[in-house]
mmCIF file of N, CA, C and O in Angstrom:
data_model
loop_
_atom_site.group_PDB
_atom_site.id
_atom_site.type_symbol
_atom_site.label_atom_id
_atom_site.label_comp_id
_atom_site.label_asym_id
_atom_site.label_seq_id
_atom_site.Cartn_x
_atom_site.Cartn_y
_atom_site.Cartn_z
ATOM 1 N N MET A 1 -77.641 82.566 -81.648
ATOM 2 C CA MET A 1 -78.927 83.025 -80.379
ATOM 3 C C MET A 1 -80.041 83.942 -80.936
ATOM 4 O O MET A 1 -80.230 84.404 -81.802
ATOM 5 N N ASN A 2 -81.648 83.367 -80.213
ATOM 6 C CA ASN A 2 -82.008 84.747 -80.586
ATOM 7 C C ASN A 2 -82.252 85.756 -79.337
ATOM 8 O O ASN A 2 -81.666 85.974 -79.483
ATOM 9 N N TYR A 3 -82.746 86.995 -80.447
ATOM 10 C CA TYR A 3 -82.546 88.269 -80.054
ATOM 11 C C TYR A 3 -83.284 88.351 -78.837
ATOM 12 O O TYR A 3 -82.900 88.987 -78.201
ATOM 13 N N GLN A 4 -83.796 87.844 -78.205
ATOM 14 C CA GLN A 4 -85.167 87.770 -76.705
ATOM 15 C C GLN A 4 -83.781 87.956 -76.163
ATOM 16 O O GLN A 4 -83.677 88.424 -75.541
ATOM 17 N N LYS A 5 -83.518 86.656 -76.594
ATOM 18 C CA LYS A 5 -82.267 86.124 -74.949
ATOM 19 C C LYS A 5 -81.325 86.685 -75.010
ATOM 20 O O LYS A 5 -80.360 87.405 -74.373
ATOM 21 N N SER A 6 -80.829 87.181 -76.589
ATOM 22 C CA SER A 6 -79.095 88.375 -76.715
ATOM 23 C C SER A 6 -79.637 89.755 -76.236
ATOM 24 O O SER A 6 -79.089 90.121 -75.205
ATOM 25 N N LEU A 7 -80.945 90.233 -76.330
ATOM 26 C CA LEU A 7 -81.260 91.276 -75.576
ATOM 27 C C LEU A 7 -81.369 91.109 -73.737
ATOM 28 O O LEU A 7 -81.132 92.642 -73.171
ATOM 29 N N LYS A 8 -81.774 90.076 -73.737
ATOM 30 C CA LYS A 8 -81.646 90.560 -71.749
ATOM 31 C C LYS A 8 -79.873 90.047 -71.583
ATOM 32 O O LYS A 8 -79.647 90.627 -70.362
ATOM 33 N N LEU A 9 -79.617 89.413 -72.240
ATOM 34 C CA LEU A 9 -77.988 89.396 -71.724
ATOM 35 C C LEU A 9 -77.562 90.497 -72.280
ATOM 36 O O LEU A 9 -75.941 91.492 -71.469
ATOM 37 N N ILE A 10 -77.939 91.698 -72.908
ATOM 38 C CA ILE A 10 -77.122 92.984 -73.330
ATOM 39 C C ILE A 10 -77.383 93.354 -72.054
ATOM 40 O O ILE A 10 -76.074 94.543 -71.373
ATOM 41 N N GLN A 11 -78.774 92.895 -71.667
ATOM 42 C CA GLN A 11 -78.971 94.241 -70.435
ATOM 43 C C GLN A 11 -78.651 93.986 -68.980
ATOM 44 O O GLN A 11 -78.276 94.710 -68.403
ATOM 45 N N LYS A 12 -78.173 92.614 -68.854
ATOM 46 C CA LYS A 12 -77.542 91.765 -67.699
ATOM 47 C C LYS A 12 -76.005 91.919 -66.836
ATOM 48 O O LYS A 12 -75.841 92.656 -66.608
ATOM 49 N N TYR A 13 -75.555 92.141 -68.981
ATOM 50 C CA TYR A 13 -73.793 92.391 -68.839
ATOM 51 C C TYR A 13 -73.296 93.177 -69.669
ATOM 52 O O TYR A 13 -72.333 93.723 -69.803
ATOM 53 N N SER A 14 -74.690 94.692 -69.748
ATOM 54 C CA SER A 14 -74.099 96.026 -69.809
ATOM 55 C C SER A 14 -72.959 96.652 -69.542
ATOM 56 O O SER A 14 -71.781 97.489 -70.050
ATOM 57 N N GLU A 15 -72.521 95.951 -68.277
ATOM 58 C CA GLU A 15 -71.661 96.135 -67.226
ATOM 59 C C GLU A 15 -71.023 95.282 -66.382
ATOM 60 O O GLU A 15 -71.173 93.980 -66.750
ATOM 61 N N CYS A 16 -69.508 95.400 -66.992
ATOM 62 C CA CYS A 16 -68.648 94.501 -66.519
ATOM 63 C C CYS A 16 -68.815 94.051 -64.893
ATOM 64 O O CYS A 16 -69.041 94.826 -64.383
ATOM 65 N N PRO A 17 -69.288 92.696 -65.161
ATOM 66 C CA PRO A 17 -69.711 92.553 -63.259
ATOM 67 C C PRO A 17 -68.167 92.276 -62.603
ATOM 68 O O PRO A 17 -68.566 92.362 -61.461
ATOM 69 N N ASN A 18 -66.983 92.736 -63.059
ATOM 70 C CA ASN A 18 -65.431 92.783 -62.289
ATOM 71 C C ASN A 18 -65.509 94.210 -62.161
ATOM 72 O O ASN A 18 -65.443 93.773 -60.674
ATOM 73 N N CYS A 19 -65.324 95.076 -63.369
ATOM 74 C CA CYS A 19 -65.042 96.590 -62.751
ATOM 75 C C CYS A 19 -66.285 97.694 -63.359
ATOM 76 O O CYS A 19 -65.741 98.733 -62.788
ATOM 77 N N GLY A 20 -67.129 97.494 -63.279
ATOM 78 C CA GLY A 20 -68.654 98.135 -63.816
ATOM 79 C C GLY A 20 -68.150 98.767 -65.032
ATOM 80 O O GLY A 20 -69.166 99.783 -65.033
ATOM 81 N N ASN A 21 -67.070 98.430 -65.839
ATOM 82 C CA ASN A 21 -66.872 99.247 -66.956
ATOM 83 C C ASN A 21 -68.632 98.744 -68.077
ATOM 84 O O ASN A 21 -68.266 98.371 -68.623
ATOM 85 N N ASP A 22 -68.522 100.058 -68.435
ATOM 86 C CA ASP A 22 -70.028 99.718 -69.371
ATOM 87 C C ASP A 22 -69.735 100.499 -71.133
ATOM 88 O O ASP A 22 -70.575 100.499 -72.389
ATOM 89 N N LYS A 23 -68.405 100.165 -71.230
ATOM 90 C CA LYS A 23 -67.483 100.311 -73.288
ATOM 91 C C LYS A 23 -67.148 99.635 -73.453
ATOM 92 O O LYS A 23 -66.429 98.093 -73.000
ATOM 93 N N VAL A 24 -67.526 99.292 -74.807
ATOM 94 C CA VAL A 24 -67.199 98.227 -76.031
ATOM 95 C C VAL A 24 -66.798 98.951 -77.078
ATOM 96 O O VAL A 24 -66.673 100.331 -77.613
ATOM 97 N N GLY A 25 -65.445 98.470 -77.163
ATOM 98 C CA GLY A 25 -64.692 98.877 -77.991
ATOM 99 C C GLY A 25 -63.477 99.891 -78.290
ATOM 100 O O GLY A 25 -63.120 100.456 -76.763
ATOM 101 N N ASN A 26 -62.928 100.182 -78.933
ATOM 102 C CA ASN A 26 -61.652 101.113 -78.801
ATOM 103 C C ASN A 26 -60.636 100.492 -77.341
ATOM 104 O O ASN A 26 -60.402 101.419 -77.018
ATOM 105 N N GLY A 27 -60.555 99.622 -77.248
ATOM 106 C CA GLY A 27 -60.035 98.792 -76.361
ATOM 107 C C GLY A 27 -60.545 98.370 -75.576
ATOM 108 O O GLY A 27 -59.944 97.709 -74.084
ATOM 109 N N GLN A 28 -61.549 98.366 -74.454
ATOM 110 C CA GLN A 28 -62.180 98.936 -73.821
ATOM 111 C C GLN A 28 -63.453 97.794 -73.650
ATOM 112 O O GLN A 28 -63.441 97.300 -72.731
ATOM 113 N N GLY A 29 -63.464 96.973 -74.395
ATOM 114 C CA GLY A 29 -63.995 95.533 -74.640
ATOM 115 C C GLY A 29 -64.768 95.195 -75.873
ATOM 116 O O GLY A 29 -64.482 96.092 -76.398
ATOM 117 N N THR A 30 -65.462 93.831 -75.875
ATOM 118 C CA THR A 30 -65.982 93.724 -76.958
ATOM 119 C C THR A 30 -67.310 92.782 -76.431
ATOM 120 O O THR A 30 -67.097 92.437 -75.728
ATOM 121 N N LEU A 31 -68.643 93.341 -77.849
ATOM 122 C CA LEU A 31 -69.388 91.433 -76.978
ATOM 123 C C LEU A 31 -69.570 91.479 -78.702
ATOM 124 O O LEU A 31 -69.485 92.316 -79.759
ATOM 125 N N ASP A 32 -69.980 90.331 -78.571
ATOM 126 C CA ASP A 32 -69.893 88.712 -79.805
ATOM 127 C C ASP A 32 -71.001 88.022 -79.849
ATOM 128 O O ASP A 32 -71.226 87.334 -78.654
ATOM 129 N N ILE A 33 -71.741 88.554 -80.563
ATOM 130 C CA ILE A 33 -72.929 87.631 -80.932
ATOM 131 C C ILE A 33 -73.145 86.728 -81.803
ATOM 132 O O ILE A 33 -73.575 87.498 -82.779
ATOM 133 N N ASN A 34 -72.885 84.940 -81.578
ATOM 134 C CA ASN A 34 -73.129 84.384 -82.596
ATOM 135 C C ASN A 34 -74.310 83.440 -82.359
ATOM 136 O O ASN A 34 -75.656 83.891 -82.188
ATOM 137 N N ASP A 35 -74.831 82.472 -83.298
ATOM 138 C CA ASP A 35 -75.618 81.580 -83.350
ATOM 139 C C ASP A 35 -76.532 80.980 -82.058
ATOM 140 O O ASP A 35 -77.261 81.353 -82.332
ATOM 141 N N ASP A 36 -74.994 80.756 -81.610
ATOM 142 C CA ASP A 36 -75.114 79.762 -79.344
ATOM 143 C C ASP A 36 -74.338 80.354 -79.234
ATOM 144 O O ASP A 36 -74.208 79.796 -77.758
ATOM 145 N N THR A 37 -73.893 81.600 -79.492
ATOM 146 C CA THR A 37 -73.116 81.988 -77.840
ATOM 147 C C THR A 37 -73.151 83.649 -78.420
ATOM 148 O O THR A 37 -72.747 84.245 -79.171
ATOM 149 N N PHE A 38 -72.556 83.918 -76.525
ATOM 150 C CA PHE A 38 -72.729 85.621 -76.291
ATOM 151 C C PHE A 38 -71.129 85.642 -76.266
ATOM 152 O O PHE A 38 -71.151 85.019 -74.397
ATOM 153 N N ILE A 39 -70.372 86.701 -76.060
ATOM 154 C CA ILE A 39 -69.212 86.473 -76.027
ATOM 155 C C ILE A 39 -69.115 87.983 -75.125
ATOM 156 O O ILE A 39 -69.556 88.917 -76.349
ATOM 157 N N ARG A 40 -68.575 88.669 -73.645
ATOM 158 C CA ARG A 40 -68.853 89.905 -73.860
ATOM 159 C C ARG A 40 -67.720 90.049 -73.208
ATOM 160 O O ARG A 40 -67.177 89.444 -71.567
ATOM 161 N N THR A 41 -66.301 90.519 -73.377
ATOM 162 C CA THR A 41 -65.553 91.217 -73.148
ATOM 163 C C THR A 41 -64.879 92.085 -72.453
ATOM 164 O O THR A 41 -65.647 93.273 -72.801
ATOM 165 N N CYS A 42 -64.049 92.643 -72.153
ATOM 166 C CA CYS A 42 -63.946 93.822 -71.191
ATOM 167 C C CYS A 42 -62.009 94.256 -70.598
ATOM 168 O O CYS A 42 -61.008 93.532 -70.767
ATOM 169 N N LYS A 43 -61.886 95.160 -70.592
ATOM 170 C CA LYS A 43 -60.359 96.243 -70.530
ATOM 171 C C LYS A 43 -59.474 95.398 -69.145
ATOM 172 O O LYS A 43 -58.458 94.887 -69.320
ATOM 173 N N CYS A 44 -60.438 94.548 -68.377
ATOM 174 C CA CYS A 44 -59.729 94.295 -67.188
ATOM 175 C C CYS A 44 -60.055 92.893 -67.382
ATOM 176 O O CYS A 44 -58.976 92.307 -66.222
ATOM 177 N N GLY A 45 -60.124 92.216 -67.983
ATOM 178 C CA GLY A 45 -59.658 90.306 -68.457
ATOM 179 C C GLY A 45 -61.332 90.166 -68.414
ATOM 180 O O GLY A 45 -60.278 89.052 -68.394
ATOM 181 N N CYS A 46 -61.758 90.902 -67.373
ATOM 182 C CA CYS A 46 -63.044 89.108 -67.606
ATOM 183 C C CYS A 46 -63.183 88.886 -68.367
ATOM 184 O O CYS A 46 -64.296 90.024 -69.568
ATOM 185 N N THR A 47 -64.202 88.106 -68.978
ATOM 186 C CA THR A 47 -64.702 87.139 -70.076
ATOM 187 C C THR A 47 -65.746 87.252 -69.459
ATOM 188 O O THR A 47 -65.811 85.623 -68.846
ATOM 189 N N VAL A 48 -66.722 86.487 -70.293
ATOM 190 C CA VAL A 48 -68.493 86.271 -69.923
ATOM 191 C C VAL A 48 -69.033 85.429 -70.892
ATOM 192 O O VAL A 48 -68.925 86.256 -72.046
ATOM 193 N N LYS A 49 -69.018 84.345 -70.613
ATOM 194 C CA LYS A 49 -69.304 83.048 -71.931
ATOM 195 C C LYS A 49 -70.799 82.297 -71.346
ATOM 196 O O LYS A 49 -70.705 82.339 -70.694
ATOM 197 N N VAL A 50 -71.092 82.975 -72.202
ATOM 198 C CA VAL A 50 -72.882 81.934 -72.556
ATOM 199 C C VAL A 50 -72.889 81.635 -73.683
ATOM 200 O O VAL A 50 -73.415 81.955 -74.840
ATOM 201 N N LYS A 51 -73.089 80.504 -73.390
ATOM 202 C CA LYS A 51 -73.544 79.173 -75.026
ATOM 203 C C LYS A 51 -74.638 78.384 -74.198
ATOM 204 O O LYS A 51 -74.876 77.541 -73.653
ATOM 205 N N GLY A 52 -75.856 78.498 -75.313
ATOM 206 C CA GLY A 52 -76.586 77.771 -75.113
ATOM 207 C C GLY A 52 -77.403 78.108 -73.554
ATOM 208 O O GLY A 52 -77.850 79.668 -73.431
ATOM 209 N N ASP A 53 -76.944 77.618 -72.970
ATOM 210 C CA ASP A 53 -77.588 77.850 -71.706
ATOM 211 C C ASP A 53 -77.064 77.373 -70.468
ATOM 212 O O ASP A 53 -77.832 77.845 -68.893
ATOM 213 N N GLU A 54 -75.588 77.560 -70.871
ATOM 214 C CA GLU A 54 -74.665 77.519 -69.296
ATOM 215 C C GLU A 54 -74.184 78.628 -69.641
ATOM 216 O O GLU A 54 -73.736 80.091 -70.249
ATOM 217 N N ASN A 55 -73.627 79.246 -68.155
ATOM 218 C CA ASN A 55 -73.058 80.382 -68.457
ATOM 219 C C ASN A 55 -71.582 80.366 -67.472
ATOM 220 O O ASN A 55 -71.542 79.351 -66.808
ATOM 221 N N LYS A 56 -70.475 80.800 -67.966
ATOM 222 C CA LYS A 56 -69.040 81.354 -67.769
ATOM 223 C C LYS A 56 -68.959 82.219 -67.567
ATOM 224 O O LYS A 56 -68.897 83.280 -68.902
ATOM 225 N N CYS A 57 -68.071 83.131 -66.542
ATOM 226 C CA CYS A 57 -67.317 83.819 -66.027
ATOM 227 C C CYS A 57 -66.271 83.602 -65.379
ATOM 228 O O CYS A 57 -66.171 83.177 -64.407
ATOM 229 N N THR A 58 -65.280 84.568 -66.483
ATOM 230 C CA THR A 58 -63.569 84.230 -65.917
ATOM 231 C C THR A 58 -63.471 85.489 -66.137
ATOM 232 O O THR A 58 -64.056 86.493 -66.491
ATOM 233 N N TYR A 59 -62.030 85.700 -64.865
ATOM 234 C CA TYR A 59 -62.063 87.433 -64.364
ATOM 235 C C TYR A 59 -60.453 86.971 -65.392
ATOM 236 O O TYR A 59 -60.098 86.086 -64.055
#
């Protein structure tokens, strides 16, 4: 995933869309960016997955 798209997604999902938590690490949530996948998880159980141009958000 290119850095421009990654940066936009980081800004969009810097806060959990479910509970508003803005922390990652230490059990608060995770942020994983790979070649074509962006995954942001939260301690509340919310997971945001973006693969290519697909958005999938689960709570």
